[in-house]
mmCIF file of C-alpha atoms in Angstrom:
data_model
loop_
_atom_site.group_PDB
_atom_site.id
_atom_site.type_symbol
_atom_site.label_atom_id
_atom_site.label_comp_id
_atom_site.label_asym_id
_atom_site.label_seq_id
_atom_site.Cartn_x
_atom_site.Cartn_y
_atom_site.Cartn_z
ATOM 1 C CA MET A 1 -6.204 19.190 -28.927
ATOM 2 C CA PRO A 2 -5.251 15.891 -30.609
ATOM 3 C CA ASP A 3 -7.147 12.774 -29.597
ATOM 4 C CA LEU A 4 -5.463 10.410 -27.140
ATOM 5 C CA PHE A 5 -5.280 6.634 -27.465
ATOM 6 C CA PHE A 6 -5.224 4.635 -24.224
ATOM 7 C CA TYR A 7 -4.016 1.035 -24.355
ATOM 8 C CA GLY A 8 -3.616 0.272 -20.647
ATOM 9 C CA THR A 9 -5.198 0.999 -17.295
ATOM 10 C CA LEU A 10 -6.787 4.268 -18.457
ATOM 11 C CA ARG A 11 -9.007 2.161 -20.734
ATOM 12 C CA HIS A 12 -10.795 1.395 -17.463
ATOM 13 C CA LEU A 13 -13.467 4.099 -17.555
ATOM 14 C CA PRO A 14 -13.812 4.472 -13.765
ATOM 15 C CA LEU A 15 -10.088 5.269 -13.618
ATOM 16 C CA LEU A 16 -10.294 7.671 -16.552
ATOM 17 C CA GLU A 17 -13.213 9.385 -14.808
ATOM 18 C CA ARG A 18 -11.178 9.799 -11.648
ATOM 19 C CA VAL A 19 -8.103 11.158 -13.409
ATOM 20 C CA LEU A 20 -10.059 13.584 -15.608
ATOM 21 C CA GLY A 21 -12.394 14.546 -12.779
ATOM 22 C CA ARG A 22 -15.631 14.091 -14.690
ATOM 23 C CA PRO A 23 -18.149 11.276 -15.385
ATOM 24 C CA ALA A 24 -17.846 8.837 -18.290
ATOM 25 C CA GLY A 25 -20.909 10.383 -19.940
ATOM 26 C CA ALA A 26 -18.900 13.568 -20.429
ATOM 27 C CA ILE A 27 -15.956 11.747 -22.036
ATOM 28 C CA ALA A 28 -16.028 11.154 -25.813
ATOM 29 C CA ALA A 29 -14.461 7.679 -26.007
ATOM 30 C CA ARG A 30 -14.701 4.887 -28.581
ATOM 31 C CA PRO A 31 -12.818 1.637 -29.273
ATOM 32 C CA ALA A 32 -9.720 1.743 -31.485
ATOM 33 C CA ARG A 33 -6.515 -0.192 -32.076
ATOM 34 C CA LEU A 34 -2.884 0.637 -32.743
ATOM 35 C CA PRO A 35 -1.391 -1.622 -35.466
ATOM 36 C CA GLY A 36 2.129 -2.948 -35.066
ATOM 37 C CA HIS A 37 2.010 -2.970 -31.280
ATOM 38 C CA GLY A 38 1.107 -5.349 -28.461
ATOM 39 C CA VAL A 39 0.262 -4.779 -24.815
ATOM 40 C CA PHE A 40 1.917 -6.977 -22.181
ATOM 41 C CA TRP A 41 2.179 -7.185 -18.427
ATOM 42 C CA ALA A 42 5.336 -5.444 -17.253
ATOM 43 C CA GLU A 43 7.258 -8.372 -15.781
ATOM 44 C CA GLY A 44 6.814 -8.573 -12.025
ATOM 45 C CA GLN A 45 4.540 -5.513 -11.955
ATOM 46 C CA SER A 46 0.823 -4.771 -11.720
ATOM 47 C CA PHE A 47 0.645 -2.557 -14.827
ATOM 48 C CA PRO A 48 0.932 -3.050 -18.603
ATOM 49 C CA MET A 49 3.442 -1.846 -21.149
ATOM 50 C CA ILE A 50 3.147 -1.297 -24.886
ATOM 51 C CA VAL A 51 5.759 -2.776 -27.211
ATOM 52 C CA ALA A 52 6.247 -2.588 -30.975
ATOM 53 C CA ARG A 53 5.222 -5.992 -32.405
ATOM 54 C CA ALA A 54 4.827 -6.645 -36.118
ATOM 55 C CA GLY A 55 1.548 -8.321 -36.992
ATOM 56 C CA GLN A 56 -0.175 -7.405 -33.724
ATOM 57 C CA SER A 57 -2.648 -4.678 -32.796
ATOM 58 C CA ALA A 58 -2.993 -3.036 -29.412
ATOM 59 C CA GLU A 59 -6.645 -2.726 -28.427
ATOM 60 C CA GLY A 60 -7.554 0.521 -26.761
ATOM 61 C CA LEU A 61 -9.748 3.538 -26.341
ATOM 62 C CA LEU A 62 -9.668 6.667 -28.511
ATOM 63 C CA VAL A 63 -10.688 9.753 -26.545
ATOM 64 C CA ALA A 64 -11.557 12.996 -28.334
ATOM 65 C CA GLY A 65 -12.267 16.536 -27.223
ATOM 66 C CA LEU A 66 -9.679 16.719 -24.472
ATOM 67 C CA SER A 67 -8.877 20.198 -23.192
ATOM 68 C CA ASP A 68 -5.534 21.594 -22.086
ATOM 69 C CA ALA A 69 -6.704 21.057 -18.501
ATOM 70 C CA ASP A 70 -7.467 17.403 -19.278
ATOM 71 C CA ILE A 71 -4.007 16.880 -20.751
ATOM 72 C CA ALA A 72 -2.457 18.505 -17.689
ATOM 73 C CA ARG A 73 -4.320 16.096 -15.400
ATOM 74 C CA LEU A 74 -3.296 13.095 -17.509
ATOM 75 C CA GLU A 75 0.335 14.194 -17.625
ATOM 76 C CA PHE A 76 0.277 14.677 -13.855
ATOM 77 C CA TYR A 77 -0.978 11.112 -13.375
ATOM 78 C CA GLU A 78 1.364 9.506 -15.924
ATOM 79 C CA GLY A 79 4.179 12.010 -16.254
ATOM 80 C CA GLY A 80 6.012 11.226 -13.044
ATOM 81 C CA PHE A 81 7.046 7.906 -14.565
ATOM 82 C CA ASP A 82 8.606 9.659 -17.582
ATOM 83 C CA TYR A 83 5.834 8.491 -19.912
ATOM 84 C CA ASP A 84 6.074 10.434 -23.129
ATOM 85 C CA LEU A 85 3.207 11.524 -25.415
ATOM 86 C CA ARG A 86 3.997 10.524 -29.009
ATOM 87 C CA PRO A 87 1.951 10.902 -32.211
ATOM 88 C CA VAL A 88 0.549 7.741 -33.842
ATOM 89 C CA ARG A 89 -2.139 6.702 -36.326
ATOM 90 C CA VAL A 90 -4.797 4.344 -34.995
ATOM 91 C CA VAL A 91 -7.665 2.431 -36.594
ATOM 92 C CA SER A 92 -10.999 3.578 -35.153
ATOM 93 C CA ASP A 93 -14.051 1.377 -34.636
ATOM 94 C CA ASP A 94 -15.470 2.380 -38.045
ATOM 95 C CA GLY A 95 -12.302 1.197 -39.820
ATOM 96 C CA GLY A 96 -10.990 4.672 -40.557
ATOM 97 C CA MET A 97 -7.550 5.977 -39.647
ATOM 98 C CA ALA A 98 -7.235 8.645 -36.992
ATOM 99 C CA ARG A 99 -4.380 10.712 -35.647
ATOM 100 C CA ALA A 100 -3.775 10.397 -31.929
ATOM 101 C CA ARG A 101 -1.147 10.602 -29.244
ATOM 102 C CA VAL A 102 -0.119 7.807 -26.897
ATOM 103 C CA PHE A 103 1.673 7.697 -23.543
ATOM 104 C CA PHE A 104 4.713 5.518 -24.272
ATOM 105 C CA PRO A 105 6.852 4.191 -21.403
ATOM 106 C CA PRO A 106 10.490 5.292 -21.170
ATOM 107 C CA GLU A 107 13.108 3.261 -22.993
ATOM 108 C CA SER A 108 15.985 2.513 -20.643
ATOM 109 C CA ALA A 109 18.103 -0.341 -19.368
ATOM 110 C CA HIS A 110 16.116 -0.208 -16.121
ATOM 111 C CA ALA A 111 12.695 -0.508 -17.762
ATOM 112 C CA PRO A 112 10.797 -3.738 -16.972
ATOM 113 C CA ARG A 113 10.672 -6.462 -19.591
ATOM 114 C CA PRO A 114 7.391 -7.438 -21.244
ATOM 115 C CA GLY A 115 5.710 -10.507 -19.779
ATOM 116 C CA ALA A 116 2.492 -12.285 -20.734
ATOM 117 C CA PRO A 117 -0.151 -10.589 -22.908
ATOM 118 C CA TRP A 118 -2.110 -8.101 -20.826
ATOM 119 C CA SER A 119 -5.853 -8.337 -20.213
ATOM 120 C CA LEU A 120 -7.896 -5.320 -19.123
ATOM 121 C CA GLU A 121 -10.496 -7.617 -17.569
ATOM 122 C CA ASP A 122 -7.911 -9.537 -15.531
ATOM 123 C CA TRP A 123 -6.246 -6.323 -14.409
ATOM 124 C CA ALA A 124 -9.560 -4.710 -13.429
ATOM 125 C CA ALA A 125 -10.579 -7.752 -11.383
ATOM 126 C CA ARG A 126 -7.309 -7.901 -9.446
ATOM 127 C CA TRP A 127 -5.998 -4.348 -9.343
ATOM 128 C CA GLY A 128 -8.878 -2.088 -10.401
ATOM 129 C CA PRO A 129 -10.298 -1.167 -6.959
ATOM 130 C CA LEU A 130 -6.836 -0.557 -5.494
ATOM 131 C CA THR A 131 -5.805 1.600 -8.451
ATOM 132 C CA LEU A 132 -8.997 3.658 -8.189
ATOM 133 C CA ARG A 133 -8.415 4.310 -4.511
ATOM 134 C CA ALA A 134 -4.762 5.202 -5.103
ATOM 135 C CA ALA A 135 -5.738 7.545 -7.951
ATOM 136 C CA GLN A 136 -8.050 9.402 -5.590
ATOM 137 C CA GLU A 137 -5.108 10.287 -3.341
ATOM 138 C CA VAL A 138 -2.828 11.068 -6.287
ATOM 139 C CA MET A 139 -5.288 13.425 -7.973
ATOM 140 C CA ALA A 140 -5.995 15.215 -4.687
ATOM 141 C CA TRP A 141 -2.490 16.655 -5.085
ATOM 142 C CA PHE A 142 -2.994 17.906 -8.654
ATOM 143 C CA GLY A 143 -2.093 21.583 -8.685
ATOM 144 C CA HIS A 144 -0.199 21.273 -5.396
ATOM 145 C CA LYS A 145 2.712 18.977 -6.254
ATOM 146 C CA GLU A 146 4.728 18.092 -9.333
ATOM 147 C CA ALA A 147 4.282 14.718 -11.026
ATOM 148 C CA SER A 148 7.945 13.975 -10.325
ATOM 149 C CA GLU A 149 7.227 14.325 -6.589
ATOM 150 C CA ILE A 150 4.313 11.886 -6.746
ATOM 151 C CA ALA A 151 5.952 9.035 -8.692
ATOM 152 C CA PRO A 152 8.419 7.901 -5.972
ATOM 153 C CA LEU A 153 5.553 7.821 -3.471
ATOM 154 C CA PHE A 154 3.305 5.492 -5.488
ATOM 155 C CA PRO A 155 4.313 2.394 -3.451
ATOM 156 C CA SER A 156 3.273 4.139 -0.225
ATOM 157 C CA ILE A 157 0.080 5.433 -1.829
ATOM 158 C CA ARG A 158 -0.808 1.951 -3.045
ATOM 159 C CA ARG A 159 -0.159 0.478 0.418
ATOM 160 C CA ARG A 160 -2.603 2.972 1.894
ATOM 161 C CA ALA A 161 -5.130 2.135 -0.824
ATOM 162 C CA ALA A 162 -4.813 -1.590 -0.119
ATOM 163 C CA SER A 163 -5.253 -0.918 3.601
ATOM 164 C CA TRP A 164 -8.406 1.131 2.940
ATOM 165 C CA LEU A 165 -9.892 -1.691 0.859
ATOM 166 C CA ALA A 166 -9.074 -4.207 3.588
ATOM 167 C CA ALA A 167 -10.749 -1.965 6.169
ATOM 168 C CA GLN A 168 -13.845 -1.678 3.981
ATOM 169 C CA ALA A 169 -14.017 -5.481 3.823
ATOM 170 C CA ARG A 170 -14.059 -5.870 7.612
ATOM 171 C CA PRO A 171 -17.505 -6.302 9.247
ATOM 172 C CA ALA A 172 -19.555 -3.184 9.899
ATOM 173 C CA ASP A 173 -20.784 -2.277 13.372
ATOM 174 C CA PRO A 174 -24.252 -3.897 13.585
ATOM 175 C CA ALA A 175 -25.346 -1.341 16.188
ATOM 176 C CA ARG A 176 -24.624 1.687 14.026
ATOM 177 C CA ASP A 177 -25.354 2.899 10.498
ATOM 178 C CA ILE A 178 -22.172 4.681 9.474
ATOM 179 C CA ALA A 179 -23.908 6.408 6.542
ATOM 180 C CA ARG A 180 -26.378 7.962 8.992
ATOM 181 C CA ASP A 181 -24.150 8.351 12.019
ATOM 182 C CA VAL A 182 -21.102 10.032 10.455
ATOM 183 C CA ARG A 183 -21.523 13.060 8.199
ATOM 184 C CA VAL A 184 -18.417 14.258 6.397
ATOM 185 C CA LEU A 185 -18.581 17.993 5.792
ATOM 186 C CA GLU A 186 -15.111 18.417 4.305
ATOM 187 C CA HIS A 187 -12.171 16.148 3.506
ATOM 188 C CA GLY A 188 -8.622 16.913 2.468
ATOM 189 C CA HIS A 189 -5.041 15.698 2.330
ATOM 190 C CA ASP A 190 -2.546 17.656 4.419
ATOM 191 C CA CYS A 191 0.655 15.656 3.926
ATOM 192 C CA LEU A 192 2.022 13.200 1.401
ATOM 193 C CA ASN A 193 5.182 11.221 1.935
ATOM 194 C CA PHE A 194 5.946 7.779 3.324
ATOM 195 C CA PHE A 195 2.905 8.518 5.484
ATOM 196 C CA GLY A 196 -0.242 10.344 4.478
ATOM 197 C CA MET A 197 -2.081 12.827 6.684
ATOM 198 C CA GLU A 198 -5.790 13.264 6.006
ATOM 199 C CA ARG A 199 -8.130 15.850 7.482
ATOM 200 C CA ALA A 200 -11.894 15.634 7.861
ATOM 201 C CA GLY A 201 -14.498 18.087 9.049
ATOM 202 C CA LEU A 202 -17.357 15.950 10.304
ATOM 203 C CA ARG A 203 -20.249 15.393 12.677
ATOM 204 C CA PHE A 204 -20.825 12.082 14.441
ATOM 205 C CA ARG A 205 -23.652 10.453 16.363
ATOM 206 C CA ARG A 206 -23.272 11.001 20.100
ATOM 207 C CA HIS A 207 -24.202 8.385 22.700
ATOM 208 C CA ASP A 208 -27.342 10.378 23.590
ATOM 209 C CA GLY A 209 -28.545 10.014 19.983
ATOM 210 C CA SER A 210 -27.841 13.583 18.882
ATOM 211 C CA LEU A 211 -25.328 14.662 16.259
ATOM 212 C CA SER A 212 -22.185 16.363 17.470
ATOM 213 C CA GLY A 213 -21.294 19.815 16.337
ATOM 214 C CA PRO A 214 -18.762 20.167 13.502
ATOM 215 C CA VAL A 215 -15.310 18.932 14.519
ATOM 216 C CA THR A 216 -12.027 18.705 12.627
ATOM 217 C CA ARG A 217 -10.017 15.527 12.981
ATOM 218 C CA PHE A 218 -6.717 14.304 11.531
ATOM 219 C CA ALA A 219 -5.424 10.795 10.812
ATOM 220 C CA LEU A 220 -1.917 9.553 10.096
ATOM 221 C CA LEU A 221 -2.220 6.820 7.458
ATOM 222 C CA VAL A 222 0.474 4.337 6.493
ATOM 223 C CA GLY A 223 -1.203 1.015 5.668
ATOM 224 C CA GLU A 224 -1.222 -2.424 7.250
ATOM 225 C CA ALA A 225 1.738 -4.024 9.009
ATOM 226 C CA ALA A 226 2.660 -7.544 10.068
ATOM 227 C CA VAL A 227 4.348 -7.976 13.448
ATOM 228 C CA VAL A 228 5.924 -11.314 14.403
ATOM 229 C CA LEU A 229 7.642 -12.273 17.650
ATOM 230 C CA PRO A 230 9.846 -15.305 16.861
ATOM 231 C CA TYR A 231 9.528 -17.941 19.605
ATOM 232 C CA ASP A 232 11.395 -21.208 20.102
ATOM 233 C CA PRO A 233 9.172 -23.425 22.294
ATOM 234 C CA ALA A 234 11.860 -26.090 22.722
ATOM 235 C CA ASN A 235 14.344 -23.592 24.161
ATOM 236 C CA ASP A 236 11.686 -21.237 25.585
ATOM 237 C CA CYS A 237 13.166 -18.072 24.138
ATOM 238 C CA VAL A 238 12.292 -15.256 21.746
ATOM 239 C CA LEU A 239 14.231 -13.143 19.284
ATOM 240 C CA LEU A 240 14.054 -9.355 19.546
ATOM 241 C CA VAL A 241 15.360 -6.774 17.094
ATOM 242 C CA GLU A 242 16.599 -3.280 17.854
ATOM 243 C CA GLN A 243 16.720 -0.304 15.533
ATOM 244 C CA PHE A 244 16.780 3.478 15.628
ATOM 245 C CA ARG A 245 13.248 4.908 15.487
ATOM 246 C CA ALA A 246 13.078 8.488 14.259
ATOM 247 C CA PRO A 247 9.530 9.139 15.601
ATOM 248 C CA VAL A 248 10.710 8.230 19.116
ATOM 249 C CA PHE A 249 13.668 10.592 18.706
ATOM 250 C CA LEU A 250 11.493 13.396 17.306
ATOM 251 C CA ALA A 251 9.075 12.938 20.201
ATOM 252 C CA GLY A 252 11.955 13.964 22.484
ATOM 253 C CA ASP A 253 12.800 10.531 23.881
ATOM 254 C CA ARG A 254 16.493 10.203 24.741
ATOM 255 C CA ALA A 255 16.482 6.451 24.065
ATOM 256 C CA PRO A 256 15.351 6.160 20.428
ATOM 257 C CA TRP A 257 16.927 2.727 19.812
ATOM 258 C CA VAL A 258 13.978 0.429 20.511
ATOM 259 C CA TRP A 259 13.686 -3.330 21.084
ATOM 260 C CA GLU A 260 10.780 -4.741 19.081
ATOM 261 C CA PRO A 261 9.427 -7.842 17.398
ATOM 262 C CA VAL A 262 10.141 -8.252 13.690
ATOM 263 C CA ALA A 263 7.744 -6.077 11.672
ATOM 264 C CA GLY A 264 7.091 -4.720 8.198
ATOM 265 C CA LEU A 265 4.443 -3.151 5.999
ATOM 266 C CA VAL A 266 2.141 -5.395 4.000
ATOM 267 C CA ASP A 267 2.587 -4.833 0.270
ATOM 268 C CA PRO A 268 -0.447 -4.704 -2.057
ATOM 269 C CA GLY A 269 -1.451 -8.188 -3.158
ATOM 270 C CA GLU A 270 0.483 -9.764 -0.284
ATOM 271 C CA SER A 271 -1.008 -11.511 2.750
ATOM 272 C CA ALA A 272 0.016 -10.503 6.257
ATOM 273 C CA GLU A 273 1.378 -14.016 6.758
ATOM 274 C CA THR A 274 3.625 -13.667 3.714
ATOM 275 C CA THR A 275 4.851 -10.313 5.019
ATOM 276 C CA ALA A 276 5.639 -11.811 8.424
ATOM 277 C CA ARG A 277 7.715 -14.594 6.883
ATOM 278 C CA ARG A 278 9.481 -12.194 4.505
ATOM 279 C CA GLU A 279 10.376 -9.758 7.264
ATOM 280 C CA ALA A 280 11.662 -12.552 9.519
ATOM 281 C CA LEU A 281 14.100 -13.500 6.765
ATOM 282 C CA GLU A 282 15.098 -9.903 5.995
ATOM 283 C CA GLU A 283 15.470 -8.609 9.551
ATOM 284 C CA ALA A 284 16.625 -11.706 11.428
ATOM 285 C CA GLY A 285 17.632 -14.352 8.873
ATOM 286 C CA LEU A 286 14.910 -16.662 10.201
ATOM 287 C CA ALA A 287 12.758 -19.191 8.360
ATOM 288 C CA LEU A 288 9.600 -19.557 10.458
ATOM 289 C CA THR A 289 8.037 -23.012 10.685
ATOM 290 C CA ARG A 290 4.578 -21.837 11.776
ATOM 291 C CA LEU A 291 2.630 -18.681 12.522
ATOM 292 C CA GLU A 292 0.188 -18.258 15.401
ATOM 293 C CA SER A 293 -2.177 -15.301 15.162
ATOM 294 C CA ALA A 294 -1.907 -13.090 18.243
ATOM 295 C CA GLY A 295 -4.606 -10.632 17.216
ATOM 296 C CA ARG A 296 -5.423 -7.869 14.760
ATOM 297 C CA CYS A 297 -5.725 -4.277 15.907
ATOM 298 C CA TYR A 298 -5.143 -0.589 15.259
ATOM 299 C CA SER A 299 -1.896 0.674 16.733
ATOM 300 C CA SER A 300 -3.342 3.954 18.086
ATOM 301 C CA THR A 301 -6.983 4.684 17.250
ATOM 302 C CA GLY A 302 -6.823 8.314 18.350
ATOM 303 C CA SER A 303 -4.190 9.316 15.821
ATOM 304 C CA SER A 304 -3.310 6.573 13.346
ATOM 305 C CA GLY A 305 -5.065 4.329 10.844
ATOM 306 C CA GLU A 306 -2.218 1.785 10.892
ATOM 307 C CA PHE A 307 -3.655 -1.736 11.262
ATOM 308 C CA LEU A 308 -1.495 -4.475 12.757
ATOM 309 C CA HIS A 309 -1.540 -8.225 12.192
ATOM 310 C CA LEU A 310 0.197 -9.725 15.230
ATOM 311 C CA PHE A 311 1.859 -13.144 15.145
ATOM 312 C CA ILE A 312 4.009 -15.463 17.183
ATOM 313 C CA GLY A 313 6.425 -17.103 14.746
ATOM 314 C CA ILE A 314 7.524 -20.593 15.726
ATOM 315 C CA ALA A 315 11.200 -21.073 14.897
ATOM 316 C CA ASP A 316 14.353 -22.895 15.932
ATOM 317 C CA LEU A 317 16.474 -20.204 17.572
ATOM 318 C CA SER A 318 19.255 -22.521 18.746
ATOM 319 C CA ASP A 319 21.560 -21.336 15.985
ATOM 320 C CA ALA A 320 19.726 -18.197 14.874
ATOM 321 C CA PRO A 321 22.034 -15.503 13.500
ATOM 322 C CA GLN A 322 22.516 -12.599 15.901
ATOM 323 C CA GLY A 323 23.945 -9.212 15.142
ATOM 324 C CA GLY A 324 23.180 -7.168 12.026
ATOM 325 C CA GLY A 325 20.189 -7.425 9.737
ATOM 326 C CA GLY A 326 17.801 -5.464 7.538
ATOM 327 C CA LEU A 327 17.925 -4.200 3.978
ATOM 328 C CA ALA A 328 20.612 -1.680 3.082
ATOM 329 C CA SER A 329 18.371 -0.453 0.239
ATOM 330 C CA GLU A 330 15.824 0.655 2.871
ATOM 331 C CA GLY A 331 18.409 2.240 5.158
ATOM 332 C CA GLU A 332 17.846 -0.398 7.827
ATOM 333 C CA ASP A 333 20.418 -1.077 10.542
ATOM 334 C CA ILE A 334 19.075 -3.829 12.777
ATOM 335 C CA ALA A 335 20.570 -5.674 15.736
ATOM 336 C CA SER A 336 19.039 -8.826 17.188
ATOM 337 C CA ARG A 337 19.374 -10.889 20.343
ATOM 338 C CA ILE A 338 17.890 -14.001 21.911
ATOM 339 C CA VAL A 339 16.010 -13.478 25.176
ATOM 340 C CA GLY A 340 14.699 -16.223 27.452
ATOM 341 C CA PHE A 341 10.977 -16.124 28.188
ATOM 342 C CA ASP A 342 11.438 -15.425 31.911
ATOM 343 C CA GLU A 343 13.859 -12.590 31.139
ATOM 344 C CA LEU A 344 11.392 -11.187 28.608
ATOM 345 C CA MET A 345 8.573 -11.113 31.157
ATOM 346 C CA ARG A 346 10.805 -9.548 33.818
ATOM 347 C CA GLY A 347 11.527 -6.794 31.296
ATOM 348 C CA VAL A 348 7.804 -6.376 30.593
ATOM 349 C CA ASP A 349 6.998 -6.148 34.316
ATOM 350 C CA ALA A 350 9.860 -3.702 34.907
ATOM 351 C CA GLY A 351 8.729 -1.387 32.100
ATOM 352 C CA GLU A 352 11.924 -1.887 30.116
ATOM 353 C CA TYR A 353 10.094 -2.150 26.778
ATOM 354 C CA LYS A 354 8.129 0.690 25.204
ATOM 355 C CA ASP A 355 7.017 -0.861 21.913
ATOM 356 C CA LEU A 356 3.295 -1.663 22.165
ATOM 357 C CA PRO A 357 3.339 -4.585 19.674
ATOM 358 C CA LEU A 358 6.140 -6.182 21.724
ATOM 359 C CA LEU A 359 4.158 -5.836 24.950
ATOM 360 C CA THR A 360 1.027 -7.210 23.274
ATOM 361 C CA THR A 361 2.710 -10.229 21.672
ATOM 362 C CA ALA A 362 4.686 -10.961 24.840
ATOM 363 C CA LEU A 363 1.506 -11.003 26.934
ATOM 364 C CA TRP A 364 -0.248 -13.186 24.327
ATOM 365 C CA LEU A 365 2.707 -15.555 24.447
ATOM 366 C CA ALA A 366 2.446 -15.714 28.248
ATOM 367 C CA ARG A 367 -1.178 -16.862 27.922
ATOM 368 C CA HIS A 368 -0.456 -19.517 25.265
ATOM 369 C CA ARG A 369 3.106 -20.559 26.131
ATOM 370 C CA ASP A 370 2.187 -23.872 27.769
ATOM 371 C CA ARG A 371 0.178 -24.984 24.732
ATOM 372 C CA LEU A 372 2.948 -24.020 22.328
ATOM 373 C CA ARG A 373 5.536 -25.888 24.404
ATOM 374 C CA ASN A 374 3.325 -28.972 24.600
ATOM 375 C CA ASP A 375 2.869 -28.888 20.815
ATOM 376 C CA ALA A 376 6.625 -28.681 20.181
#
């Protein structure tokens, strides 16, 4: 097979290892450059793009000895974005010319524009770990799904990868050694869509010190979410939003329109605080003046890996817009209303609300309401 020249993220050997499914020592790679081209950040994105530029050379990696199976794996990883393999001539590290093929991005009116010159080192520092984790999930579906099915799901995959990295960064349990106390016998991916479903066969350390027998467990994975209950301390009221929730409907509940706080998924590279402020604007047209952390927690540890960042968002609700909200591009149809604090708590006590983040933030607000009102 012809050699391939990589100018972008696949120059990162750990990523190339993951996509090809073999260690770097088994990959014949050497430095090379493609004259007449430059590599730039795709504007507003976390990946590079190659552009014809007279007088410039695109630095890269020339990889030889690729099999048909290797090409199939590479096309699966890149092909869903309509990247096209084209023949070129590159200058190898010994100064000689070599024939190769390159994945070129599609040329269309919707393609991103080139931004600043791209740096592999800068990309690896900021996006390398996330991309490696995302590639692990992507390549788990090689041979099971088409590349065109994977590409639209990359944002969801990257959110799950970012959530996994954030979980890894949280403190370990000082009383347990997870490497010793959890033994993974088998791991797989059972579903890929907006959510991911992972399966693990494992044994875990029991409270009597013994290891459990083999068990199979499943986890619904989505990422991290920011939840914010807007509160006006001067007027002692909150803003709630209501929307149709398909999981509630599919669970058989005959009241699937649910009153909730404002909420949204945290995008890679974004803080939970930024997400909370963004979602308040999108769902309720609110500019929050301050955020109070109301806790961080898993939404349902027996079934889901979703991790929530809970906030009370201080805002002036005296002239807050009520009615419709949400993004049409995301199929959102959101209503909102202002509820006095006493009315909110009567609803909590009467069991009128069934959204756990709403109950949690409402009870946190009840504990801290006096302080927030005194600070107003």
